[in-house]
Amino acid sequence: MGRPTAAAALLCQLGLSAAIQWLGLTESGSGVAWNESHHCRLLAGLVPDQFQMCRRNLEVMPSIVRAARHTKSSCQKTFADMRWNCSSIQRAPSFGPDLLRGTRESAFVYALAAAAITHSIAQACASGEVPLCSCGSVPSEVPGPDFRWGGCGDNLSYGLQLGAAFADSPLKSSKLGTQALKAMNLHNSAVGRQVLSDSLDTKCKCHGVSGSCSVKTCWKGLAKLDEIASDLKSKYLAAIKVTHRLIGPRKQLIPKEMEVRPVEETDLVYLINSPDYCTPNLHLGSLGTQDRRCNKTSVGSDSCNLLCCGRGYNTYTEEVVERCHCKYHWCCYVVCKKCRRKVERYVCK
Ligand SMILES: *[C@@H]1O[C@H](CO)[C@@H](O)[C@H](O)[C@H]1NC(C)=O
Ligand SMILES: *[C@@H]1O[C@H](CO)[C@@H](O)[C@H](O)[C@H]1NC(C)=O
Ligand SMILES: *[C@@H]1O[C@H](CO)[C@@H](O)[C@H](O)[C@H]1NC(C)=O
Ligand SMILES: *[C@@H]1O[C@H](CO)[C@@H](O)[C@H](O)[C@H]1NC(C)=O
């Protein structure tokens, strides 16, 4: 820290915008009918290739807007118990330095965003919302003895094709960031899509007399985005610090530390260390954890000890109102009373 090179690199990066600006579609893209090509101009921050894709695939835009919304909520939910809680994603299409530089946190967000867009398009195909694509094809595997293929599978291949083209085009075409940063973001986006693809699994629905399940119909469906986010969080915790170096004829991402195993296609990678997110440092994108609610009995990352970084916590009591003494009345409603209860809350000093 504080070395002239680091400071210069930081200034350089602060002037940049991120290749995940499309996450800002949650603001600009909701409530748009997406039936006229000039609607694409509403989206600040699309690169020219994305703008063209929008014009050519208007029907897919609602799924991309949905993907942006799911990326935000899933990131915040998955990191609610961590010092870094994914709050700067809320400001998309602007981001804090935590997501603009090559940090572990941006590795996670790029991977999640890439998975989300593919997920959303694959499911939109299956639901019949997008005329350009259809259900995933019937699997070539022989069905099990107790089921038959049917229903409508997620169209993963179409989701991958269009999702990758849309999410990665800022990284392939424009001047956003250094070569190293682009290589990092491309790698992490591919990891997100790989984790999503690996989640494709057989899902079934039972038929038969009163749920006897004598007949089952099955199809191939993707896991929920929250499950993908949780897988990616494990990869975030195990992410590898890399440098972009010339190996033979071309530059590659290789581990910074000699003794670390080579980077695999399923590893998240990052270029620079993150702050500890304990104390506020706007320059580094750390908001600090003061006033965050912690859990006194937990031993995990949301424990008062870890979340408050050893600073201690304040205790206050809060009155919560709950439904209680519920009675079922024939037929068919439930009446409850309201009970007040005092609970202790803990917030970081
Ligand atoms: C687009 O949708 C809006 C609202 O549903 C409608 O008023 C408008 O006429 C539509 N435009 C076209 C070209 O279909
Ligand atoms: C997905 O959609 C594409 C485009 O409509 C179609 O060609 C393909 O058969 C569909 N299914 C799969 C599994 O790719
Ligand atoms: C995340 O942490 C910041 C900083 O402590 C806090 O202001 C914000 O409310 C938190 N966001 C969420 C979604 O919990
Ligand atoms: C606190 O953590 C404990 C142990 O992990 C858990 O059982 C409890 O539900 C948590 N409390 C709150 C308020 O989240």
PDB file of N, CA, C and O in Angstrom, residues 87-153:
ATOM      1  N   SER A  87     -23.088  -4.579  -0.941  1.00  0.00           N
ATOM      2  CA  SER A  87     -23.998  -3.433  -1.025  1.00  0.00           C
ATOM      3  C   SER A  87     -23.698  -2.523  -2.210  1.00  0.00           C
ATOM      4  O   SER A  87     -24.601  -1.871  -2.719  1.00  0.00           O
ATOM      5  N   SER A  88     -22.448  -2.498  -2.694  1.00  0.00           N
ATOM      6  CA  SER A  88     -22.157  -1.531  -3.761  1.00  0.00           C
ATOM      7  C   SER A  88     -22.755  -1.950  -5.105  1.00  0.00           C
ATOM      8  O   SER A  88     -22.835  -1.153  -6.036  1.00  0.00           O
ATOM      9  N   ILE A  89     -23.250  -3.184  -5.203  1.00  0.00           N
ATOM     10  CA  ILE A  89     -23.913  -3.632  -6.428  1.00  0.00           C
ATOM     11  C   ILE A  89     -25.217  -2.857  -6.616  1.00  0.00           C
ATOM     12  O   ILE A  89     -25.718  -2.711  -7.735  1.00  0.00           O
ATOM     13  N   GLN A  90     -25.746  -2.350  -5.524  1.00  0.00           N
ATOM     14  CA  GLN A  90     -27.013  -1.621  -5.544  1.00  0.00           C
ATOM     15  C   GLN A  90     -26.932  -0.367  -6.414  1.00  0.00           C
ATOM     16  O   GLN A  90     -27.922   0.082  -6.940  1.00  0.00           O
ATOM     17  N   ARG A  91     -25.719   0.177  -6.542  1.00  0.00           N
ATOM     18  CA  ARG A  91     -25.582   1.432  -7.274  1.00  0.00           C
ATOM     19  C   ARG A  91     -25.360   1.228  -8.772  1.00  0.00           C
ATOM     20  O   ARG A  91     -25.138   2.190  -9.508  1.00  0.00           O
ATOM     21  N   ALA A  92     -25.412  -0.001  -9.242  1.00  0.00           N
ATOM     22  CA  ALA A  92     -25.222  -0.257 -10.675  1.00  0.00           C
ATOM     23  C   ALA A  92     -26.147   0.651 -11.473  1.00  0.00           C
ATOM     24  O   ALA A  92     -27.287   0.855 -11.055  1.00  0.00           O
ATOM     25  N   PRO A  93     -25.725   1.232 -12.594  1.00  0.00           N
ATOM     26  CA  PRO A  93     -24.488   0.975 -13.337  1.00  0.00           C
ATOM     27  C   PRO A  93     -23.211   1.636 -12.805  1.00  0.00           C
ATOM     28  O   PRO A  93     -22.177   1.498 -13.458  1.00  0.00           O
ATOM     29  N   SER A  94     -23.263   2.368 -11.676  1.00  0.00           N
ATOM     30  CA  SER A  94     -21.987   2.778 -11.071  1.00  0.00           C
ATOM     31  C   SER A  94     -21.664   1.775  -9.976  1.00  0.00           C
ATOM     32  O   SER A  94     -22.569   1.206  -9.379  1.00  0.00           O
ATOM     33  N   PHE A  95     -20.392   1.603  -9.713  1.00  0.00           N
ATOM     34  CA  PHE A  95     -19.996   0.663  -8.679  1.00  0.00           C
ATOM     35  C   PHE A  95     -18.941   1.295  -7.805  1.00  0.00           C
ATOM     36  O   PHE A  95     -18.270   2.244  -8.204  1.00  0.00           O
ATOM     37  N   GLY A  96     -18.776   0.737  -6.623  1.00  0.00           N
ATOM     38  CA  GLY A  96     -17.683   1.175  -5.760  1.00  0.00           C
ATOM     39  C   GLY A  96     -16.394   0.513  -6.198  1.00  0.00           C
ATOM     40  O   GLY A  96     -16.414  -0.412  -7.007  1.00  0.00           O
ATOM     41  N   PRO A  97     -15.260   0.990  -5.648  1.00  0.00           N
ATOM     42  CA  PRO A  97     -13.958   0.402  -6.002  1.00  0.00           C
ATOM     43  C   PRO A  97     -13.887  -1.091  -5.678  1.00  0.00           C
ATOM     44  O   PRO A  97     -13.083  -1.808  -6.276  1.00  0.00           O
ATOM     45  N   ASP A  98     -14.723  -1.575  -4.768  1.00  0.00           N
ATOM     46  CA  ASP A  98     -14.709  -3.010  -4.460  1.00  0.00           C
ATOM     47  C   ASP A  98     -15.060  -3.844  -5.687  1.00  0.00           C
ATOM     48  O   ASP A  98     -14.618  -4.984  -5.814  1.00  0.00           O
ATOM     49  N   LEU A  99     -15.858  -3.276  -6.592  1.00  0.00           N
ATOM     50  CA  LEU A  99     -16.264  -4.044  -7.777  1.00  0.00           C
ATOM     51  C   LEU A  99     -15.617  -3.555  -9.072  1.00  0.00           C
ATOM     52  O   LEU A  99     -15.811  -4.153 -10.119  1.00  0.00           O
ATOM     53  N   LEU A 100     -14.866  -2.485  -8.995  1.00  0.00           N
ATOM     54  CA  LEU A 100     -14.240  -1.965 -10.215  1.00  0.00           C
ATOM     55  C   LEU A 100     -12.834  -2.495 -10.411  1.00  0.00           C
ATOM     56  O   LEU A 100     -12.298  -2.503 -11.508  1.00  0.00           O
ATOM     57  N   ARG A 101     -12.221  -2.910  -9.328  1.00  0.00           N
ATOM     58  CA  ARG A 101     -10.844  -3.362  -9.417  1.00  0.00           C
ATOM     59  C   ARG A 101     -10.831  -4.887  -9.400  1.00  0.00           C
ATOM     60  O   ARG A 101     -11.862  -5.505  -9.229  1.00  0.00           O
ATOM     61  N   GLY A 102      -9.674  -5.467  -9.580  1.00  0.00           N
ATOM     62  CA  GLY A 102      -9.618  -6.923  -9.705  1.00  0.00           C
ATOM     63  C   GLY A 102      -9.637  -7.669  -8.392  1.00  0.00           C
ATOM     64  O   GLY A 102      -8.781  -8.501  -8.117  1.00  0.00           O
ATOM     65  N   THR A 103     -10.658  -7.395  -7.568  1.00  0.00           N
ATOM     66  CA  THR A 103     -10.724  -8.035  -6.251  1.00  0.00           C
ATOM     67  C   THR A 103     -11.446  -9.372  -6.313  1.00  0.00           C
ATOM     68  O   THR A 103     -12.113  -9.705  -7.283  1.00  0.00           O
ATOM     69  N   ARG A 104     -11.322 -10.109  -5.218  1.00  0.00           N
ATOM     70  CA  ARG A 104     -12.057 -11.342  -5.007  1.00  0.00           C
ATOM     71  C   ARG A 104     -13.573 -11.109  -5.116  1.00  0.00           C
ATOM     72  O   ARG A 104     -14.307 -11.932  -5.636  1.00  0.00           O
ATOM     73  N   GLU A 105     -14.003  -9.962  -4.609  1.00  0.00           N
ATOM     74  CA  GLU A 105     -15.440  -9.662  -4.620  1.00  0.00           C
ATOM     75  C   GLU A 105     -15.936  -9.459  -6.055  1.00  0.00           C
ATOM     76  O   GLU A 105     -17.007  -9.913  -6.418  1.00  0.00           O
ATOM     77  N   SER A 106     -15.134  -8.785  -6.865  1.00  0.00           N
ATOM     78  CA  SER A 106     -15.581  -8.607  -8.247  1.00  0.00           C
ATOM     79  C   SER A 106     -15.525  -9.942  -8.987  1.00  0.00           C
ATOM     80  O   SER A 106     -16.341 -10.199  -9.864  1.00  0.00           O
ATOM     81  N   ALA A 107     -14.602 -10.827  -8.599  1.00  0.00           N
ATOM     82  CA  ALA A 107     -14.566 -12.169  -9.200  1.00  0.00           C
ATOM     83  C   ALA A 107     -15.906 -12.863  -8.972  1.00  0.00           C
ATOM     84  O   ALA A 107     -16.497 -13.433  -9.900  1.00  0.00           O
ATOM     85  N   PHE A 108     -16.401 -12.788  -7.756  1.00  0.00           N
ATOM     86  CA  PHE A 108     -17.686 -13.421  -7.436  1.00  0.00           C
ATOM     87  C   PHE A 108     -18.820 -12.802  -8.247  1.00  0.00           C
ATOM     88  O   PHE A 108     -19.639 -13.520  -8.833  1.00  0.00           O
ATOM     89  N   VAL A 109     -18.858 -11.478  -8.285  1.00  0.00           N
ATOM     90  CA  VAL A 109     -19.991 -10.811  -8.947  1.00  0.00           C
ATOM     91  C   VAL A 109     -19.998 -11.084 -10.459  1.00  0.00           C
ATOM     92  O   VAL A 109     -21.055 -11.329 -11.035  1.00  0.00           O
ATOM     93  N   TYR A 110     -18.831 -11.085 -11.098  1.00  0.00           N
ATOM     94  CA  TYR A 110     -18.788 -11.384 -12.530  1.00  0.00           C
ATOM     95  C   TYR A 110     -19.264 -12.813 -12.802  1.00  0.00           C
ATOM     96  O   TYR A 110     -19.995 -13.069 -13.763  1.00  0.00           O
ATOM     97  N   ALA A 111     -18.838 -13.738 -11.943  1.00  0.00           N
ATOM     98  CA  ALA A 111     -19.245 -15.130 -12.128  1.00  0.00           C
ATOM     99  C   ALA A 111     -20.753 -15.269 -11.940  1.00  0.00           C
ATOM    100  O   ALA A 111     -21.435 -15.925 -12.729  1.00  0.00           O
ATOM    101  N   LEU A 112     -21.266 -14.627 -10.906  1.00  0.00           N
ATOM    102  CA  LEU A 112     -22.700 -14.734 -10.626  1.00  0.00           C
ATOM    103  C   LEU A 112     -23.528 -14.083 -11.732  1.00  0.00           C
ATOM    104  O   LEU A 112     -24.531 -14.641 -12.183  1.00  0.00           O
ATOM    105  N   ALA A 113     -23.078 -12.920 -12.192  1.00  0.00           N
ATOM    106  CA  ALA A 113     -23.828 -12.210 -13.234  1.00  0.00           C
ATOM    107  C   ALA A 113     -23.866 -13.040 -14.518  1.00  0.00           C
ATOM    108  O   ALA A 113     -24.903 -13.142 -15.169  1.00  0.00           O
ATOM    109  N   ALA A 114     -22.734 -13.667 -14.855  1.00  0.00           N
ATOM    110  CA  ALA A 114     -22.685 -14.487 -16.070  1.00  0.00           C
ATOM    111  C   ALA A 114     -23.591 -15.700 -15.939  1.00  0.00           C
ATOM    112  O   ALA A 114     -24.285 -16.078 -16.896  1.00  0.00           O
ATOM    113  N   ALA A 115     -23.616 -16.312 -14.749  1.00  0.00           N
ATOM    114  CA  ALA A 115     -24.500 -17.459 -14.525  1.00  0.00           C
ATOM    115  C   ALA A 115     -25.958 -17.012 -14.596  1.00  0.00           C
ATOM    116  O   ALA A 115     -26.791 -17.685 -15.196  1.00  0.00           O
ATOM    117  N   ALA A 116     -26.245 -15.857 -14.011  1.00  0.00           N
ATOM    118  CA  ALA A 116     -27.633 -15.392 -13.921  1.00  0.00           C
ATOM    119  C   ALA A 116     -28.232 -15.125 -15.292  1.00  0.00           C
ATOM    120  O   ALA A 116     -29.389 -15.474 -15.555  1.00  0.00           O
ATOM    121  N   ILE A 117     -27.457 -14.534 -16.173  1.00  0.00           N
ATOM    122  CA  ILE A 117     -28.010 -14.179 -17.482  1.00  0.00           C
ATOM    123  C   ILE A 117     -28.293 -15.451 -18.292  1.00  0.00           C
ATOM    124  O   ILE A 117     -29.353 -15.585 -18.919  1.00  0.00           O
ATOM    125  N   THR A 118     -27.399 -16.423 -18.221  1.00  0.00           N
ATOM    126  CA  THR A 118     -27.613 -17.689 -18.918  1.00  0.00           C
ATOM    127  C   THR A 118     -28.810 -18.444 -18.337  1.00  0.00           C
ATOM    128  O   THR A 118     -29.657 -18.969 -19.059  1.00  0.00           O
ATOM    129  N   HIS A 119     -28.889 -18.466 -17.022  1.00  0.00           N
ATOM    130  CA  HIS A 119     -29.978 -19.097 -16.288  1.00  0.00           C
ATOM    131  C   HIS A 119     -31.327 -18.522 -16.711  1.00  0.00           C
ATOM    132  O   HIS A 119     -32.269 -19.244 -17.039  1.00  0.00           O
ATOM    133  N   SER A 120     -31.370 -17.200 -16.726  1.00  0.00           N
ATOM    134  CA  SER A 120     -32.617 -16.511 -17.008  1.00  0.00           C
ATOM    135  C   SER A 120     -33.087 -16.756 -18.442  1.00  0.00           C
ATOM    136  O   SER A 120     -34.273 -17.000 -18.693  1.00  0.00           O
ATOM    137  N   ILE A 121     -32.156 -16.732 -19.386  1.00  0.00           N
ATOM    138  CA  ILE A 121     -32.525 -16.963 -20.788  1.00  0.00           C
ATOM    139  C   ILE A 121     -32.943 -18.427 -20.984  1.00  0.00           C
ATOM    140  O   ILE A 121     -33.952 -18.710 -21.625  1.00  0.00           O
ATOM    141  N   ALA A 122     -32.186 -19.360 -20.384  1.00  0.00           N
ATOM    142  CA  ALA A 122     -32.512 -20.788 -20.528  1.00  0.00           C
ATOM    143  C   ALA A 122     -33.918 -21.078 -20.004  1.00  0.00           C
ATOM    144  O   ALA A 122     -34.665 -21.864 -20.590  1.00  0.00           O
ATOM    145  N   GLN A 123     -34.287 -20.428 -18.909  1.00  0.00           N
ATOM    146  CA  GLN A 123     -35.615 -20.668 -18.342  1.00  0.00           C
ATOM    147  C   GLN A 123     -36.703 -19.952 -19.121  1.00  0.00           C
ATOM    148  O   GLN A 123     -37.822 -20.446 -19.220  1.00  0.00           O
ATOM    149  N   ALA A 124     -36.371 -18.781 -19.663  1.00  0.00           N
ATOM    150  CA  ALA A 124     -37.355 -18.060 -20.473  1.00  0.00           C
ATOM    151  C   ALA A 124     -37.699 -18.871 -21.721  1.00  0.00           C
ATOM    152  O   ALA A 124     -38.845 -18.890 -22.163  1.00  0.00           O
ATOM    153  N   CYS A 125     -36.700 -19.568 -22.286  1.00  0.00           N
ATOM    154  CA  CYS A 125     -36.955 -20.433 -23.441  1.00  0.00           C
ATOM    155  C   CYS A 125     -37.948 -21.519 -23.048  1.00  0.00           C
ATOM    156  O   CYS A 125     -38.899 -21.804 -23.767  1.00  0.00           O
ATOM    157  N   ALA A 126     -37.719 -22.132 -21.879  1.00  0.00           N
ATOM    158  CA  ALA A 126     -38.569 -23.234 -21.438  1.00  0.00           C
ATOM    159  C   ALA A 126     -39.994 -22.777 -21.150  1.00  0.00           C
ATOM    160  O   ALA A 126     -40.943 -23.521 -21.352  1.00  0.00           O
ATOM    161  N   SER A 127     -40.130 -21.547 -20.685  1.00  0.00           N
ATOM    162  CA  SER A 127     -41.471 -21.084 -20.329  1.00  0.00           C
ATOM    163  C   SER A 127     -42.231 -20.561 -21.545  1.00  0.00           C
ATOM    164  O   SER A 127     -43.387 -20.158 -21.421  1.00  0.00           O
ATOM    165  N   GLY A 128     -41.553 -20.549 -22.686  1.00  0.00           N
ATOM    166  CA  GLY A 128     -42.237 -20.137 -23.911  1.00  0.00           C
ATOM    167  C   GLY A 128     -42.320 -18.631 -24.072  1.00  0.00           C
ATOM    168  O   GLY A 128     -43.020 -18.122 -24.943  1.00  0.00           O
ATOM    169  N   GLU A 129     -41.562 -17.906 -23.249  1.00  0.00           N
ATOM    170  CA  GLU A 129     -41.628 -16.457 -23.246  1.00  0.00           C
ATOM    171  C   GLU A 129     -40.869 -15.860 -24.435  1.00  0.00           C
ATOM    172  O   GLU A 129     -41.166 -14.755 -24.882  1.00  0.00           O
ATOM    173  N   VAL A 130     -39.882 -16.611 -24.931  1.00  0.00           N
ATOM    174  CA  VAL A 130     -39.039 -16.103 -26.011  1.00  0.00           C
ATOM    175  C   VAL A 130     -39.298 -16.885 -27.291  1.00  0.00           C
ATOM    176  O   VAL A 130     -39.029 -18.076 -27.346  1.00  0.00           O
ATOM    177  N   PRO A 131     -39.839 -16.227 -28.318  1.00  0.00           N
ATOM    178  CA  PRO A 131     -40.173 -16.959 -29.540  1.00  0.00           C
ATOM    179  C   PRO A 131     -38.947 -17.519 -30.279  1.00  0.00           C
ATOM    180  O   PRO A 131     -39.072 -18.468 -31.050  1.00  0.00           O
ATOM    181  N   LEU A 132     -37.764 -16.944 -30.027  1.00  0.00           N
ATOM    182  CA  LEU A 132     -36.567 -17.366 -30.750  1.00  0.00           C
ATOM    183  C   LEU A 132     -36.045 -18.726 -30.322  1.00  0.00           C
ATOM    184  O   LEU A 132     -35.211 -19.323 -30.992  1.00  0.00           O
ATOM    185  N   CYS A 133     -36.479 -19.212 -29.188  1.00  0.00           N
ATOM    186  CA  CYS A 133     -35.944 -20.493 -28.721  1.00  0.00           C
ATOM    187  C   CYS A 133     -37.061 -21.318 -28.119  1.00  0.00           C
ATOM    188  O   CYS A 133     -38.127 -20.812 -27.829  1.00  0.00           O
ATOM    189  N   SER A 134     -36.767 -22.596 -27.939  1.00  0.00           N
ATOM    190  CA  SER A 134     -37.805 -23.497 -27.444  1.00  0.00           C
ATOM    191  C   SER A 134     -37.267 -24.275 -26.254  1.00  0.00           C
ATOM    192  O   SER A 134     -36.167 -24.037 -25.787  1.00  0.00           O
ATOM    193  N   CYS A 135     -38.044 -25.242 -25.821  1.00  0.00           N
ATOM    194  CA  CYS A 135     -37.623 -26.090 -24.709  1.00  0.00           C
ATOM    195  C   CYS A 135     -36.325 -26.796 -25.044  1.00  0.00           C
ATOM    196  O   CYS A 135     -36.065 -27.073 -26.207  1.00  0.00           O
ATOM    197  N   GLY A 136     -35.554 -27.125 -24.020  1.00  0.00           N
ATOM    198  CA  GLY A 136     -34.385 -27.956 -24.220  1.00  0.00           C
ATOM    199  C   GLY A 136     -34.832 -29.271 -24.817  1.00  0.00           C
ATOM    200  O   GLY A 136     -35.943 -29.727 -24.556  1.00  0.00           O
ATOM    201  N   SER A 137     -33.982 -29.877 -25.638  1.00  0.00           N
ATOM    202  CA  SER A 137     -34.399 -31.098 -26.322  1.00  0.00           C
ATOM    203  C   SER A 137     -34.521 -32.243 -25.325  1.00  0.00           C
ATOM    204  O   SER A 137     -33.954 -32.202 -24.239  1.00  0.00           O
ATOM    205  N   VAL A 138     -35.228 -33.287 -25.723  1.00  0.00           N
ATOM    206  CA  VAL A 138     -35.383 -34.465 -24.877  1.00  0.00           C
ATOM    207  C   VAL A 138     -34.011 -35.125 -24.721  1.00  0.00           C
ATOM    208  O   VAL A 138     -33.306 -35.342 -25.705  1.00  0.00           O
ATOM    209  N   PRO A 139     -33.597 -35.398 -23.468  1.00  0.00           N
ATOM    210  CA  PRO A 139     -32.262 -35.968 -23.260  1.00  0.00           C
ATOM    211  C   PRO A 139     -32.088 -37.273 -24.022  1.00  0.00           C
ATOM    212  O   PRO A 139     -33.048 -38.024 -24.209  1.00  0.00           O
ATOM    213  N   SER A 140     -30.837 -37.521 -24.462  1.00  0.00           N
ATOM    214  CA  SER A 140     -30.590 -38.737 -25.244  1.00  0.00           C
ATOM    215  C   SER A 140     -30.460 -39.955 -24.335  1.00  0.00           C
ATOM    216  O   SER A 140     -30.539 -41.084 -24.809  1.00  0.00           O
ATOM    217  N   GLU A 141     -30.241 -39.703 -23.013  1.00  0.00           N
ATOM    218  CA  GLU A 141     -30.126 -40.853 -22.104  1.00  0.00           C
ATOM    219  C   GLU A 141     -31.441 -41.630 -22.091  1.00  0.00           C
ATOM    220  O   GLU A 141     -32.511 -41.047 -22.241  1.00  0.00           O
ATOM    221  N   VAL A 142     -31.343 -42.916 -21.853  1.00  0.00           N
ATOM    222  CA  VAL A 142     -32.533 -43.748 -21.702  1.00  0.00           C
ATOM    223  C   VAL A 142     -33.169 -43.375 -20.360  1.00  0.00           C
ATOM    224  O   VAL A 142     -32.460 -43.273 -19.357  1.00  0.00           O
ATOM    225  N   PRO A 143     -34.488 -43.138 -20.330  1.00  0.00           N
ATOM    226  CA  PRO A 143     -35.099 -42.783 -19.059  1.00  0.00           C
ATOM    227  C   PRO A 143     -35.068 -43.951 -18.082  1.00  0.00           C
ATOM    228  O   PRO A 143     -34.935 -45.108 -18.491  1.00  0.00           O
ATOM    229  N   GLY A 144     -35.161 -43.653 -16.794  1.00  0.00           N
ATOM    230  CA  GLY A 144     -35.156 -44.704 -15.772  1.00  0.00           C
ATOM    231  C   GLY A 144     -36.404 -45.568 -15.890  1.00  0.00           C
ATOM    232  O   GLY A 144     -37.302 -45.260 -16.668  1.00  0.00           O
ATOM    233  N   PRO A 145     -36.448 -46.664 -15.107  1.00  0.00           N
ATOM    234  CA  PRO A 145     -37.587 -47.578 -15.198  1.00  0.00           C
ATOM    235  C   PRO A 145     -38.900 -46.925 -14.723  1.00  0.00           C
ATOM    236  O   PRO A 145     -39.966 -47.326 -15.162  1.00  0.00           O
ATOM    237  N   ASP A 146     -38.778 -45.939 -13.853  1.00  0.00           N
ATOM    238  CA  ASP A 146     -39.992 -45.403 -13.234  1.00  0.00           C
ATOM    239  C   ASP A 146     -40.408 -44.040 -13.780  1.00  0.00           C
ATOM    240  O   ASP A 146     -41.222 -43.364 -13.174  1.00  0.00           O
ATOM    241  N   PHE A 147     -39.802 -43.602 -14.870  1.00  0.00           N
ATOM    242  CA  PHE A 147     -40.256 -42.309 -15.403  1.00  0.00           C
ATOM    243  C   PHE A 147     -40.108 -42.248 -16.912  1.00  0.00           C
ATOM    244  O   PHE A 147     -39.453 -43.099 -17.524  1.00  0.00           O
ATOM    245  N   ARG A 148     -40.720 -41.207 -17.490  1.00  0.00           N
ATOM    246  CA  ARG A 148     -40.519 -40.951 -18.915  1.00  0.00           C
ATOM    247  C   ARG A 148     -40.118 -39.480 -19.074  1.00  0.00           C
ATOM    248  O   ARG A 148     -40.408 -38.653 -18.200  1.00  0.00           O
ATOM    249  N   TRP A 149     -39.418 -39.188 -20.147  1.00  0.00           N
ATOM    250  CA  TRP A 149     -39.048 -37.806 -20.418  1.00  0.00           C
ATOM    251  C   TRP A 149     -40.282 -37.047 -20.884  1.00  0.00           C
ATOM    252  O   TRP A 149     -41.114 -37.586 -21.611  1.00  0.00           O
ATOM    253  N   GLY A 150     -40.396 -35.811 -20.449  1.00  0.00           N
ATOM    254  CA  GLY A 150     -41.529 -35.002 -20.869  1.00  0.00           C
ATOM    255  C   GLY A 150     -41.324 -33.596 -20.360  1.00  0.00           C
ATOM    256  O   GLY A 150     -40.189 -33.203 -20.072  1.00  0.00           O
ATOM    257  N   GLY A 151     -42.393 -32.881 -20.202  1.00  0.00           N
ATOM    258  CA  GLY A 151     -42.270 -31.518 -19.702  1.00  0.00           C
ATOM    259  C   GLY A 151     -41.418 -30.696 -20.630  1.00  0.00           C
ATOM    260  O   GLY A 151     -41.297 -30.983 -21.817  1.00  0.00           O
ATOM    261  N   CYS A 152     -40.797 -29.692 -20.077  1.00  0.00           N
ATOM    262  CA  CYS A 152     -40.049 -28.764 -20.910  1.00  0.00           C
ATOM    263  C   CYS A 152     -38.742 -28.425 -20.200  1.00  0.00           C
ATOM    264  O   CYS A 152     -38.750 -27.825 -19.133  1.00  0.00           O
ATOM    265  N   GLY A 153     -37.629 -28.867 -20.775  1.00  0.00           N
ATOM    266  CA  GLY A 153     -36.337 -28.631 -20.134  1.00  0.00           C
ATOM    267  C   GLY A 153     -35.815 -27.228 -20.370  1.00  0.00           C
ATOM    268  O   GLY A 153     -36.194 -26.571 -21.338  1.00  0.00           O
TER     269      GLY A 153
END
